[in-house]
mmCIF file of C-alpha atoms and ligand atoms in Angstrom:
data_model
loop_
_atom_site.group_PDB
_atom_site.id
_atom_site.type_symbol
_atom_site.label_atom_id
_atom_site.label_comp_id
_atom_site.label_asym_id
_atom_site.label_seq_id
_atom_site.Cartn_x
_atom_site.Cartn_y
_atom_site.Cartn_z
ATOM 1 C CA UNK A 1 -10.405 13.153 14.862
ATOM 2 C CA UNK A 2 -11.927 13.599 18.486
ATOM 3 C CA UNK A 3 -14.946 11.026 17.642
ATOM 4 C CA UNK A 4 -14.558 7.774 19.331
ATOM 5 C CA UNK A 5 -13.904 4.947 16.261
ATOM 6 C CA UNK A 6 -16.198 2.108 18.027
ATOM 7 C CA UNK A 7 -14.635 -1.432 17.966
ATOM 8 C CA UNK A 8 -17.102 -4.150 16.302
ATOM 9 C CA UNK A 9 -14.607 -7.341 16.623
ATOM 10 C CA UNK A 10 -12.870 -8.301 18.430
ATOM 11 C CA UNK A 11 -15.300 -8.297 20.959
ATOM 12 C CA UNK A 12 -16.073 -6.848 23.289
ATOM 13 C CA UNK A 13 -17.185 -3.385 22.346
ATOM 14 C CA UNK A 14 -15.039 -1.203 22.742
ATOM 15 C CA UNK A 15 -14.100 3.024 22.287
ATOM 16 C CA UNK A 16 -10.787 3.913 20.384
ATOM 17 C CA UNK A 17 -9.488 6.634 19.235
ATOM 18 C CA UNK A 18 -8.543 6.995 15.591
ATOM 19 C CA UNK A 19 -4.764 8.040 16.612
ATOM 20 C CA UNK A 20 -2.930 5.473 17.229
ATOM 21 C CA UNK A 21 -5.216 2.508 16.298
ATOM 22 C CA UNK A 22 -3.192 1.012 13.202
ATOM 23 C CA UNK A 23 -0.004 1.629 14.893
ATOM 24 C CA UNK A 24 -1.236 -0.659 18.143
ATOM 25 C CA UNK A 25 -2.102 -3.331 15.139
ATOM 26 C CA UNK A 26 2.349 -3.849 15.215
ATOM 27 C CA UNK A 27 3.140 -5.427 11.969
ATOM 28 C CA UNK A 28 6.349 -5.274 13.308
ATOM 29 C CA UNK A 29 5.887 -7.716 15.738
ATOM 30 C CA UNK A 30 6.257 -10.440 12.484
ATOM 31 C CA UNK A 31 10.003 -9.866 11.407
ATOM 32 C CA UNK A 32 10.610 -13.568 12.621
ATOM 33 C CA UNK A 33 9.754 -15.588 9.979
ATOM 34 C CA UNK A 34 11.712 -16.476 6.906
ATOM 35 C CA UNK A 35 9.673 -14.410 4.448
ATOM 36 C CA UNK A 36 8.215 -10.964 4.379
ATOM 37 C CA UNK A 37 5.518 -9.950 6.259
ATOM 38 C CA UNK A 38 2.942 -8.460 3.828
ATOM 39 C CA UNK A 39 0.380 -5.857 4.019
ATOM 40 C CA UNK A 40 -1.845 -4.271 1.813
ATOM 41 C CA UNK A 41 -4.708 -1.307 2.044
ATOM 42 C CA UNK A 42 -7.783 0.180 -0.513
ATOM 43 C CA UNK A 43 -9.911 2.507 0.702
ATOM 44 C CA UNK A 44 -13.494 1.051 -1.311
ATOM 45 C CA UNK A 45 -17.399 1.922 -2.184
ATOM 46 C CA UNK A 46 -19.979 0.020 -1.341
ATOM 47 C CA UNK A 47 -19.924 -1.390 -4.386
ATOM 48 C CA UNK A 48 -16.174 -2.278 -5.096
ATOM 49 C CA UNK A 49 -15.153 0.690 -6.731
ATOM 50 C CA UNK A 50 -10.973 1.518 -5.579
ATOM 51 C CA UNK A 51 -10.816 4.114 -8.901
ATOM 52 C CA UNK A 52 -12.991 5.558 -11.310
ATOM 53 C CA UNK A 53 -12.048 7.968 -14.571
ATOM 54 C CA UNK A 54 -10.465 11.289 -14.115
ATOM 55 C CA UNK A 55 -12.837 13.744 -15.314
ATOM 56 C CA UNK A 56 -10.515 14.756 -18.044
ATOM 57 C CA UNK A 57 -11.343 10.621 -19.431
ATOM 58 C CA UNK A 58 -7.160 10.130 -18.599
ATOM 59 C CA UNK A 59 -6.619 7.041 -17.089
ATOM 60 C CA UNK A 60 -8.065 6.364 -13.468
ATOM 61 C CA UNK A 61 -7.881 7.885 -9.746
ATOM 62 C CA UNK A 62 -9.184 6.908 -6.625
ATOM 63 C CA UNK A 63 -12.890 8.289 -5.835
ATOM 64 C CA UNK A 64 -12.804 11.605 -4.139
ATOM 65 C CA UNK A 65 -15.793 10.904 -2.557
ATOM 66 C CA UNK A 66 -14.612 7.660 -0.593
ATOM 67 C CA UNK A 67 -10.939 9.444 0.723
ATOM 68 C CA UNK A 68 -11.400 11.126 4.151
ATOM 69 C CA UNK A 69 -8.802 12.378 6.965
ATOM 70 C CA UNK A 70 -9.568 9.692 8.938
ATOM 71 C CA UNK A 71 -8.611 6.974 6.202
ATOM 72 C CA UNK A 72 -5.407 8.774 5.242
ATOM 73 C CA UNK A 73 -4.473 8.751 9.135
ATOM 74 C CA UNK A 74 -4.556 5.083 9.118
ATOM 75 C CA UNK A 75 -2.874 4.671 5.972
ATOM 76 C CA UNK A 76 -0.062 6.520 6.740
ATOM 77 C CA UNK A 77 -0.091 4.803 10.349
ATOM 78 C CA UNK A 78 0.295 1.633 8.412
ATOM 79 C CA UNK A 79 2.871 2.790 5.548
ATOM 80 C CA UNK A 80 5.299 4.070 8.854
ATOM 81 C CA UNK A 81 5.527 0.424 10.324
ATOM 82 C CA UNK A 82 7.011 -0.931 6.556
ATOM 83 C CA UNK A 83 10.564 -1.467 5.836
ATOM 84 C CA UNK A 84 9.480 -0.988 1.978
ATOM 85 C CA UNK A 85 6.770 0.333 -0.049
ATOM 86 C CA UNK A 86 5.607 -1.055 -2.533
ATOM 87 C CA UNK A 87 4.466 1.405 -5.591
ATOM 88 C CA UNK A 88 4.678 0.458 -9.404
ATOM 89 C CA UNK A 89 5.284 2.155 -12.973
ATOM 90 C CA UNK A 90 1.803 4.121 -12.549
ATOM 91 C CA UNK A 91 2.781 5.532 -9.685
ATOM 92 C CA UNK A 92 6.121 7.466 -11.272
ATOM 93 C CA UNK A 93 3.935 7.952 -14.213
ATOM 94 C CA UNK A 94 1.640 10.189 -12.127
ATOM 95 C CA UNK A 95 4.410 11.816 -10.354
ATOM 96 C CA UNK A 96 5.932 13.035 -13.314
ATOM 97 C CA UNK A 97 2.639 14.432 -14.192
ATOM 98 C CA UNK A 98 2.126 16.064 -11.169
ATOM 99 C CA UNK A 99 -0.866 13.850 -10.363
ATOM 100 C CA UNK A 100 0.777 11.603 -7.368
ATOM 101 C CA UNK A 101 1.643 12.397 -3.742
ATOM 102 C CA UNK A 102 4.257 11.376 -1.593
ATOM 103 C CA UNK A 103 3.036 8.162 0.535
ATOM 104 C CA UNK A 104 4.456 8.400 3.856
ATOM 105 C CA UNK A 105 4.236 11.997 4.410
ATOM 106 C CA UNK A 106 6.510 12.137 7.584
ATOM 107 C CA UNK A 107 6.912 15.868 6.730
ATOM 108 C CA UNK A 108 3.748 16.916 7.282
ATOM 109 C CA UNK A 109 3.229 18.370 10.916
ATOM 110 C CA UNK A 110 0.065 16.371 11.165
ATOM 111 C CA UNK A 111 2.296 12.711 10.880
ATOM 112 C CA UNK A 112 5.011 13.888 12.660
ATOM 113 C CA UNK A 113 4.540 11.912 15.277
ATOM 114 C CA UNK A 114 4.798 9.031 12.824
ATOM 115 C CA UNK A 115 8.560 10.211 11.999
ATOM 116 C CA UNK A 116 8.838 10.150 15.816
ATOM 117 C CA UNK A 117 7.083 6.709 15.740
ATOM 118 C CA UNK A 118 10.144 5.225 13.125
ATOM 119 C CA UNK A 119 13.061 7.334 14.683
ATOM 120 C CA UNK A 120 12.559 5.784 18.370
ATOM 121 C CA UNK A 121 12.741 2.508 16.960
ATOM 122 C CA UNK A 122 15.982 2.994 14.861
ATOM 123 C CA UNK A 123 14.765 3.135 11.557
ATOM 124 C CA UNK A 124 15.103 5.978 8.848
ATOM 125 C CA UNK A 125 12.741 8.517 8.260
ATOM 126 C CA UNK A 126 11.206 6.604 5.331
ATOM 127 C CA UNK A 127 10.926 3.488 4.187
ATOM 128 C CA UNK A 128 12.686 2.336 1.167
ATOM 129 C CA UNK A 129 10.569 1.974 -1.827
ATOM 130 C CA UNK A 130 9.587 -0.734 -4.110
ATOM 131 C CA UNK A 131 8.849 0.266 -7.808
ATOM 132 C CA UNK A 132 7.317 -2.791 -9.798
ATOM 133 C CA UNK A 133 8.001 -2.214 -13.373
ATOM 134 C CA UNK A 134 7.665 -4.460 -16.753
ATOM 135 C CA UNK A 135 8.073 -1.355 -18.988
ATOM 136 C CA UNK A 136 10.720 0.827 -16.905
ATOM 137 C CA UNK A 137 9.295 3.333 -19.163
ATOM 138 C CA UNK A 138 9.016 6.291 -16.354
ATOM 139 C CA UNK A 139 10.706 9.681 -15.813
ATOM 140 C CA UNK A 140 13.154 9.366 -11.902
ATOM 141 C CA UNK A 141 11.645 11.939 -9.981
ATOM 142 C CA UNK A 142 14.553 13.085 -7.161
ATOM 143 C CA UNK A 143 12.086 12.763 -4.237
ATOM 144 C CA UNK A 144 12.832 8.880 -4.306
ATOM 145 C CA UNK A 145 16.407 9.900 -2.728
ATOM 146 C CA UNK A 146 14.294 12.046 0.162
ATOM 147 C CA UNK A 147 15.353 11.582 3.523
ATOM 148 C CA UNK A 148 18.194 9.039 2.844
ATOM 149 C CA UNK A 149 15.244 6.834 1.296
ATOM 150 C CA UNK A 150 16.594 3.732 -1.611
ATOM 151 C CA UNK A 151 14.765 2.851 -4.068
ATOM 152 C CA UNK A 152 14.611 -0.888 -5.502
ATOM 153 C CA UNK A 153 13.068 -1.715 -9.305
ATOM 154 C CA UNK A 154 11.835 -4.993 -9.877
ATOM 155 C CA UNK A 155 11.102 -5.943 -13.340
ATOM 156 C CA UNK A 156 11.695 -9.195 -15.762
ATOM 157 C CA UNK A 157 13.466 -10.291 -17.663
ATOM 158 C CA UNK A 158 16.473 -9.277 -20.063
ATOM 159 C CA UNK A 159 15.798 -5.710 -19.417
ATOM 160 C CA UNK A 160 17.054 -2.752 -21.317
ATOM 161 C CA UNK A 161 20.959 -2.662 -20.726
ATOM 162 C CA UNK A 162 20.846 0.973 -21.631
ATOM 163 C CA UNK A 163 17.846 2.052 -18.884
ATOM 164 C CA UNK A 164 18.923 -0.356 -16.075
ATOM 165 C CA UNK A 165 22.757 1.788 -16.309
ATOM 166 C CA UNK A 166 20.605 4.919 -16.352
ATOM 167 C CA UNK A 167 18.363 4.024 -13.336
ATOM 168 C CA UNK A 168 21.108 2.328 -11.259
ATOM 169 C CA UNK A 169 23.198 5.195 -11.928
ATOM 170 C CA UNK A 170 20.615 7.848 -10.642
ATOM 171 C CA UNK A 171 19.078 5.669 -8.150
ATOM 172 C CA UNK A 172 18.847 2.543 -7.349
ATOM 173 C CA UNK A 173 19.052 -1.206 -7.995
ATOM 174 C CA UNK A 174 17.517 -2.868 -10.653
ATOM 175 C CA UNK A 175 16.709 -6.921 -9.853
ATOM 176 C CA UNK A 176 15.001 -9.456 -12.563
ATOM 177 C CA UNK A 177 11.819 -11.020 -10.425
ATOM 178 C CA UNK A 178 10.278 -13.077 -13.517
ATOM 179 C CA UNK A 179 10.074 -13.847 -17.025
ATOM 180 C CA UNK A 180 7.490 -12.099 -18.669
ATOM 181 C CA UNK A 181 5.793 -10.537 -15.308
ATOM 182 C CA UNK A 182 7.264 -9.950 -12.169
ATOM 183 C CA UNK A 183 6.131 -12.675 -9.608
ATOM 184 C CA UNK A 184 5.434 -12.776 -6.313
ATOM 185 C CA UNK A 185 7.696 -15.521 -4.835
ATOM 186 C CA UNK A 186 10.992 -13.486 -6.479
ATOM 187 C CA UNK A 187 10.011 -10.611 -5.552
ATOM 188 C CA UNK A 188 9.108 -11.777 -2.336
ATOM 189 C CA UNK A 189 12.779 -13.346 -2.210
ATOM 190 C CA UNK A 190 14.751 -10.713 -3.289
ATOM 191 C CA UNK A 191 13.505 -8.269 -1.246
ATOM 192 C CA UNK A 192 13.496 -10.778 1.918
ATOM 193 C CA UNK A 193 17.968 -11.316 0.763
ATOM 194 C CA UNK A 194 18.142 -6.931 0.611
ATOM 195 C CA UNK A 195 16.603 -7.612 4.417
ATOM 196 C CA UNK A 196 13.498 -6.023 4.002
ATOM 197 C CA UNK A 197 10.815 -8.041 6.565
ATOM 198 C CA UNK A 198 7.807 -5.800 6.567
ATOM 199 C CA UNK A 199 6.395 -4.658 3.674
ATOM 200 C CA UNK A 200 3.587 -2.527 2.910
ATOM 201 C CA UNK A 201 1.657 -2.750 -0.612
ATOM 202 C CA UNK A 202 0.078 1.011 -1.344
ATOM 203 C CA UNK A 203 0.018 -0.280 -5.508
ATOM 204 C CA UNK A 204 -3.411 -1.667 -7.197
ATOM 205 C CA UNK A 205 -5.058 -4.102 -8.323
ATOM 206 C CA UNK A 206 -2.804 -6.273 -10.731
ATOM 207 C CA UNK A 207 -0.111 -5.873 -7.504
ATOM 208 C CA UNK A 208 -2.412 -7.343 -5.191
ATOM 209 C CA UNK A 209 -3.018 -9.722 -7.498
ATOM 210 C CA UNK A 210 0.700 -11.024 -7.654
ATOM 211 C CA UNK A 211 0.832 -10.999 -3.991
ATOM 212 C CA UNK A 212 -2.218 -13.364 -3.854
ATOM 213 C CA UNK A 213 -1.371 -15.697 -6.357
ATOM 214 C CA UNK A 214 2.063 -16.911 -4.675
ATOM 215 C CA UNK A 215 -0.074 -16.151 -1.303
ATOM 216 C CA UNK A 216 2.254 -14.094 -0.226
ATOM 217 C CA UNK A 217 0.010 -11.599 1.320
ATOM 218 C CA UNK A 218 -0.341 -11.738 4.574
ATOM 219 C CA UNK A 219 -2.796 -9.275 5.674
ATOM 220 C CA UNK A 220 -5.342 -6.935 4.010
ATOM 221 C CA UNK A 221 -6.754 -3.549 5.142
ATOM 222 C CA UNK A 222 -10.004 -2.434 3.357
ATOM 223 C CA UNK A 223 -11.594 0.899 4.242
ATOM 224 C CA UNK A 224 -14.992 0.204 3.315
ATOM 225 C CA UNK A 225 -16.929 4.003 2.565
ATOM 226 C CA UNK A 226 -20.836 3.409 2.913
ATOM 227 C CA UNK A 227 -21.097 4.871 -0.746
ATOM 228 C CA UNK A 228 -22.212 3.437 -3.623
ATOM 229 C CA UNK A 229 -20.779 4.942 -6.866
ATOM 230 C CA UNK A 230 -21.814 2.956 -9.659
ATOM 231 C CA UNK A 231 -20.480 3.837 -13.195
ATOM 232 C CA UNK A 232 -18.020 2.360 -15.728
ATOM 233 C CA UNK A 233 -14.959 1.642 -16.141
ATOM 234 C CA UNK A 234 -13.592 0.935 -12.717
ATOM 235 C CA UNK A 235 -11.076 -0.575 -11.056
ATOM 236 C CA UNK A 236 -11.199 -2.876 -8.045
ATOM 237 C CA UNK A 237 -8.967 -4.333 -5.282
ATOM 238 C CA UNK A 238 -7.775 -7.057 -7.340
ATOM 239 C CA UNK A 239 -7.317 -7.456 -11.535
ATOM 240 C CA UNK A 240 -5.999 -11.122 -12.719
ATOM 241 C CA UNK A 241 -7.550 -14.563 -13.761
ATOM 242 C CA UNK A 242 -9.554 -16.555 -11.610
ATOM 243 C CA UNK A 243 -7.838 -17.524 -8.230
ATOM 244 C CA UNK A 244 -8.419 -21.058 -7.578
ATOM 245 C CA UNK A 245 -8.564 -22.238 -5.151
ATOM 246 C CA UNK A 246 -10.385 -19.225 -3.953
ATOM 247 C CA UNK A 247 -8.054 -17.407 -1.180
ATOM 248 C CA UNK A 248 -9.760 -17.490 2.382
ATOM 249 C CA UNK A 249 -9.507 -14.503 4.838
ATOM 250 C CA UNK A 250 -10.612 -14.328 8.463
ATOM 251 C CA UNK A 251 -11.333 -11.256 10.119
ATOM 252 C CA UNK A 252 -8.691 -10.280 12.363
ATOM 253 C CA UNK A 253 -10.161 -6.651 13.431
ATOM 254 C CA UNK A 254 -13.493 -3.971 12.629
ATOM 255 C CA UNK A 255 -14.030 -0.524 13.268
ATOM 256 C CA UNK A 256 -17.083 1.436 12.906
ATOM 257 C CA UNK A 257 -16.175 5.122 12.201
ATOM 258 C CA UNK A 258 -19.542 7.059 12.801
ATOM 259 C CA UNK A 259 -18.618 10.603 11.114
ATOM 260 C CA UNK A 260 -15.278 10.409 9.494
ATOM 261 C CA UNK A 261 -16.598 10.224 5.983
ATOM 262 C CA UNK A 262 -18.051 13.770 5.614
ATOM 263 C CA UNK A 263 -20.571 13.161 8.854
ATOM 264 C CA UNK A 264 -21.528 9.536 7.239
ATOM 265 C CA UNK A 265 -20.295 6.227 8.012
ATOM 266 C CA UNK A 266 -16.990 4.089 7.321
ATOM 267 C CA UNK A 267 -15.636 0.622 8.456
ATOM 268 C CA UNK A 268 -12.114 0.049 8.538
ATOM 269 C CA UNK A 269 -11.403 -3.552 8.639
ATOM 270 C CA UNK A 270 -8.488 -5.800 8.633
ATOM 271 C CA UNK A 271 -8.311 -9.402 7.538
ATOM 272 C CA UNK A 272 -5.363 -11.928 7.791
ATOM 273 C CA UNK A 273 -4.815 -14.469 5.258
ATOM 274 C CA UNK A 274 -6.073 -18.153 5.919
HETATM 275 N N1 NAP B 301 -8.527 3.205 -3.538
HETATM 276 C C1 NAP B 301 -7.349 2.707 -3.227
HETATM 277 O O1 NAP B 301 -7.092 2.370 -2.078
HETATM 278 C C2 NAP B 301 -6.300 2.512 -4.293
HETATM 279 C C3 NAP B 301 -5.082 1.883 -3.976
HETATM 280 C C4 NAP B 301 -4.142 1.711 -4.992
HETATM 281 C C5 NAP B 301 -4.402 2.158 -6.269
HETATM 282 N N2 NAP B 301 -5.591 2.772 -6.512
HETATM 283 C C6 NAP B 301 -5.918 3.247 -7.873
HETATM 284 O O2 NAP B 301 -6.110 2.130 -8.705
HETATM 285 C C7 NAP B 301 -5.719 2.459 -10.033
HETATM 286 C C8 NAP B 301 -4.768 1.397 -10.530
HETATM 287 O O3 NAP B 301 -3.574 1.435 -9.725
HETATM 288 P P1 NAP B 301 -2.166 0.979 -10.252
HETATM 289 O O4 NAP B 301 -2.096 1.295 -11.709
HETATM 290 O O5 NAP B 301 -1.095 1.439 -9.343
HETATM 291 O O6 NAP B 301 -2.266 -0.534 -10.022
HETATM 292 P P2 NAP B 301 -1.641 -1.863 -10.544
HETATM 293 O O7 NAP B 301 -2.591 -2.369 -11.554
HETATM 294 O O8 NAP B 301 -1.426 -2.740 -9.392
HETATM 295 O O9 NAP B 301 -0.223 -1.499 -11.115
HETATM 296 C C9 NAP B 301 -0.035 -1.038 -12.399
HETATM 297 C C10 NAP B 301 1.425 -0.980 -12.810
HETATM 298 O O10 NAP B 301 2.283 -1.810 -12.002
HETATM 299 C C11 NAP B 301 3.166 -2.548 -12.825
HETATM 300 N N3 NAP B 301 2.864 -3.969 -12.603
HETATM 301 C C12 NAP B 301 1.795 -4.488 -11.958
HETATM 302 N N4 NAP B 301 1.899 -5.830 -11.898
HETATM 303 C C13 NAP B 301 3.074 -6.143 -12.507
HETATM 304 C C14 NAP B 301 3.744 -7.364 -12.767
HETATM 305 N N5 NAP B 301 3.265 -8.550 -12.359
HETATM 306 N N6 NAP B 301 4.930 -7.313 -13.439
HETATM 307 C C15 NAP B 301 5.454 -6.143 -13.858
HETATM 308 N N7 NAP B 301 4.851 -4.951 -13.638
HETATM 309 C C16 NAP B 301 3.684 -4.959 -12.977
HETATM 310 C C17 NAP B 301 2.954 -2.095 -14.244
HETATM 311 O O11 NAP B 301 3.926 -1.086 -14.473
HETATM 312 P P3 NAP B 301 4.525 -0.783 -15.941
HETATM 313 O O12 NAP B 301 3.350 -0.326 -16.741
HETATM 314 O O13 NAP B 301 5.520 0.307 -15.681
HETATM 315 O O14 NAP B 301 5.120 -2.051 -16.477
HETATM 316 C C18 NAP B 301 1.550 -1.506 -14.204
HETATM 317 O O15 NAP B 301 1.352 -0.441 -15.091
HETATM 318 C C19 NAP B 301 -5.102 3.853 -9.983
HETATM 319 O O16 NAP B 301 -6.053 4.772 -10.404
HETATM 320 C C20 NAP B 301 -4.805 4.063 -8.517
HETATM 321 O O17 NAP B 301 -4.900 5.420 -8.138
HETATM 322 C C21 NAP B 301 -6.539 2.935 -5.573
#
């Protein structure tokens, strides 16, 4: 991480270093205004591609040859200035299976600095977490409790009386946001009334795509790898029916990382929602 990350826009030009860089972006500084400030982040190919088939042909996983050090620095950089996380059904899924990680991995020496980071300002360890559901149909893994972290399920409608005892019961709380699929303004509401400002979307593409819809989103972070991939099937940043109007973005920052992706090049840009 000793490279220089060179800064494309704003201009002028100008030398960072990779440390630090998300952290100076201070999502925090939006807690003012009467909704949630809302983030989101895919590391990407050239050509779209945010996951591509396990080898094994089970279900999908992000390409191994987009993630890098550098990326995961700035994703964990952005996942320490949330209040909440949001994850969904997948993601316990995986756990259970062994196949998912924690996402704000204060423990590890390399991010401690991010614990630091969250302790100095007066907030726990880790941020709650947000577990987007229609199904509930997932196995509660105990790390959800780590470090005094709560976890919040938001799911629709009349929802089974006998699993929303057994998750409340062993975790958390269990809130209706929708009818037949949760939706963004409830969920955005709820989790606004539980005072949650800042909120950080690590989830894919049908997530994004209920944070769009309502335009709830805020801001988007896209780590774009100079790879192209190719192949079929795939999954991109965003899975839902047609937005229209289309939604408009405007760059609000662009890095040029020369080496971080295995000696070859990566952007990391950041656009705010028009
Ligand atoms: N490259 C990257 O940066 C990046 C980032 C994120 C994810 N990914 C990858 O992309 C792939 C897809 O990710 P994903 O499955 O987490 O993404 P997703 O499509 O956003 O979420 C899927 C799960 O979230 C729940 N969900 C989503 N929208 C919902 C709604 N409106 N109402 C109720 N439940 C809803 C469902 O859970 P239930 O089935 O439990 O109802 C669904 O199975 C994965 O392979 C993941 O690793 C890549």
């Amino acid at each position: 991480m000793e490279q220089p990350i060179l800064q494309l826009y704003p201009q002028p030009y100008a030398e960072c270093m990779l440390k630090g860089l998300y952290l100076a972006h201070d999502v925090r500084q939006f807690t003012n205004a009467a909704s949630p400030y809302i983030y989101a982040n895919f590391v990407s190919s050239l050509d779209g591609r945010i996951a591509i088939p396990r080898p094994d042909g089970s279900g999908l996983m992000v390409p191994k040859n987009v993630t890098n050090e550098h990326d995961w620095r700035l994703y964990q950089e952005l996942a320490a200035q949330a209040d909440l996380i949001i994850s969904s059904g997948r993601y316990l899924r995986e756990w259970a299976q062994g196949r998912a990680q924690e996402i704000l991995q204060t423990d590890d020496p390399r991010f401690a600095d991010l614990r630091e980071w969250r302790m100095s300002r007066g907030l726990k360890p880790q941020p709650d977490i947000a577990i987007i559901s229609g199904s509930l149909d997932f196995p509660i893994p105990d790390v959800l409790k780590h470090d005094g972290r709560k976890a919040v399920f938001f799911t629709t409608e009349n929802p089974n009386p006998e699993r929303v005892h057994e998750i409340e019961k062993r975790e958390g709380k269990v809130v209706v946001a929708g009818k037949n699929r949760v939706e963004g303004k409830l969920f955005a509401r709820h989790a606004y009334e539980l005072g949650y400002r800042v909120i950080y979307s690590g989830a894919g593409p049908k997530i994004l795509y209920l944070l769009l819809k309502e335009r709830l989103l805020n801001r988007l972070y896209l780590t774009l790898a100079h790879r192209i991939l190719s192949g079929n099937p795939f999954a991109t940043i965003i899975e839902g029916p047609l937005l229209e109007p289309a939604m408009n973005f405007q760059m609000n920052t662009m890095y040029l990382d020369k080496t971080g992706l295995n000696g070859m090049e990566q952007l990391f840009v950041s656009y705010n929602r028009v």
